[in-house]
PDB file of C-alpha atoms and ligand atoms in Angstrom:
ATOM      1  CA  MET A   1     168.096 -49.173-144.074  1.00 89.00           C
ATOM      2  CA  ARG A   2     169.676 -49.271-147.504  1.00 90.00           C
ATOM      3  CA  VAL A   3     167.646 -50.328-150.495  1.00 90.00           C
ATOM      4  CA  LYS A   4     168.520 -50.858-154.110  1.00 90.00           C
ATOM      5  CA  CYS A   5     166.311 -49.694-156.923  1.00 92.00           C
ATOM      6  CA  VAL A   6     165.393 -52.560-159.256  1.00 89.00           C
ATOM      7  CA  LEU A   7     165.381 -50.286-162.278  1.00 90.00           C
ATOM      8  CA  CYS A   8     168.520 -48.150-162.022  1.00 94.00           C
ATOM      9  CA  ASP A   9     170.458 -50.082-159.325  1.00 93.00           C
ATOM     10  CA  LYS A  10     170.765 -46.922-157.296  1.00 93.00           C
ATOM     11  CA  ILE A  11     171.326 -47.479-153.586  1.00 93.00           C
ATOM     12  CA  GLU A  12     169.112 -45.336-151.444  1.00 89.00           C
ATOM     13  CA  LYS A  13     168.622 -44.888-147.758  1.00 90.00           C
ATOM     14  CA  ILE A  14     165.133 -44.968-146.376  1.00 89.00           C
ATOM     15  CA  GLU A  15     163.862 -44.391-142.884  1.00 93.00           C
ATOM     16  CA  ASP A  16     163.933 -47.535-140.781  1.00 92.00           C
ATOM     17  CA  GLN A  17     160.590 -46.553-139.315  1.00 94.00           C
ATOM     18  CA  SER A  18     158.894 -45.865-142.614  1.00 92.00           C
ATOM     19  CA  PRO A  19     156.068 -48.161-143.712  1.00 91.00           C
ATOM     20  CA  LEU A  20     158.060 -49.005-146.831  1.00 86.00           C
ATOM     21  CA  ALA A  21     161.046 -50.183-144.797  1.00 90.00           C
ATOM     22  CA  LYS A  22     158.804 -52.372-142.695  1.00 90.00           C
ATOM     23  CA  LYS A  23     157.239 -53.820-145.815  1.00 86.00           C
ATOM     24  CA  LEU A  24     160.644 -54.551-147.336  1.00 85.00           C
ATOM     25  CA  ARG A  25     161.870 -56.170-144.122  1.00 86.00           C
ATOM     26  CA  ASN A  26     158.843 -58.411-143.889  1.00 86.00           C
ATOM     27  CA  ARG A  27     159.010 -59.362-147.516  1.00 77.00           C
ATOM     28  CA  PRO A  28     162.642 -59.412-148.719  1.00 65.00           C
ATOM     29  CA  ILE A  29     161.552 -60.306-152.247  1.00 65.00           C
ATOM     30  CA  HIS A  30     159.485 -57.148-152.383  1.00 66.00           C
ATOM     31  CA  THR A  31     161.202 -54.929-154.932  1.00 78.00           C
ATOM     32  CA  TYR A  32     162.163 -51.365-154.267  1.00 86.00           C
ATOM     33  CA  MET A  33     161.911 -48.574-156.804  1.00 88.00           C
ATOM     34  CA  CYS A  34     163.513 -45.195-156.201  1.00 89.00           C
ATOM     35  CA  GLN A  35     161.359 -42.110-156.356  1.00 87.00           C
ATOM     36  CA  PRO A  36     162.579 -40.882-159.799  1.00 91.00           C
ATOM     37  CA  CYS A  37     161.968 -44.310-161.350  1.00 91.00           C
ATOM     38  CA  HIS A  38     158.657 -44.621-159.586  1.00 88.00           C
ATOM     39  CA  SER A  39     157.427 -41.252-160.815  1.00 90.00           C
ATOM     40  CA  ARG A  40     158.885 -41.860-164.266  1.00 88.00           C
ATOM     41  CA  ILE A  41     156.878 -45.038-164.623  1.00 85.00           C
ATOM     42  CA  LYS A  42     153.809 -43.378-163.221  1.00 84.00           C
ATOM     43  CA  VAL A  43     154.169 -40.464-165.632  1.00 83.00           C
ATOM     44  CA  ARG A  44     154.715 -42.801-168.554  1.00 81.00           C
ATOM     45  CA  THR A  45     151.607 -44.768-167.648  1.00 79.00           C
ATOM     46  CA  GLU A  46     149.579 -41.583-167.280  1.00 82.00           C
ATOM     47  CA  GLU A  47     150.986 -40.231-170.563  1.00 81.00           C
ATOM     48  CA  ARG A  48     150.057 -43.405-172.360  1.00 79.00           C
ATOM     49  CA  LYS A  49     146.587 -43.168-170.920  1.00 77.00           C
ATOM     50  CA  ILE A  50     146.259 -39.506-171.897  1.00 73.00           C
ATOM     51  CA  SER A  51     147.790 -39.869-175.363  1.00 72.00           C
ATOM     52  CA  GLY A  52     145.631 -42.927-175.938  1.00 69.00           C
ATOM     53  CA  ASN A  53     142.551 -40.892-175.209  1.00 63.00           C
ATOM     54  CA  PHE A  54     143.876 -37.984-177.242  1.00 56.00           C
ATOM     55  CA  VAL A  55     144.624 -40.118-180.289  1.00 56.00           C
ATOM     56  CA  THR A  56     141.216 -41.684-180.116  1.00 54.00           C
ATOM     57  CA  TYR A  57     139.637 -38.267-179.788  1.00 53.00           C
ATOM     58  CA  ARG A  58     141.724 -36.742-182.590  1.00 55.00           C
ATOM     59  CA  ASP A  59     141.092 -39.693-184.892  1.00 55.00           C
ATOM     60  CA  SER A  60     137.364 -39.438-184.442  1.00 54.00           C
ATOM     61  CA  SER A  61     137.390 -35.666-184.945  1.00 54.00           C
ATOM     62  CA  GLN A  62     139.478 -36.093-188.106  1.00 54.00           C
ATOM     63  CA  GLU A  63     136.957 -38.516-189.426  1.00 57.00           C
ATOM     64  CA  GLU A  64     134.312 -35.895-188.908  1.00 57.00           C
ATOM     65  CA  THR A  65     136.419 -33.258-190.696  1.00 55.00           C
ATOM     66  CA  TRP A  66     137.121 -35.472-193.674  1.00 58.00           C
TER      67      TRP A  66
HETATM   68 ZN1   ZN B 101     165.650 -46.029-159.803  1.00 61.61          ZN
END
């Protein structure tokens, strides 16, 4: 089946038998995200998490240095 990514409007083909295709067929409002967008968002979320921790860590270590 053909699916359209909600983020970049890219049309992709996914396996009719895949669990994702079944999910999309059962719930037409369920949004599809292509793999690059999906991983980009995942990476961004992870980065934010990591940089958040890093900033907190660096800030506290700077306080110690000062
Ligand atoms: Zn996309």
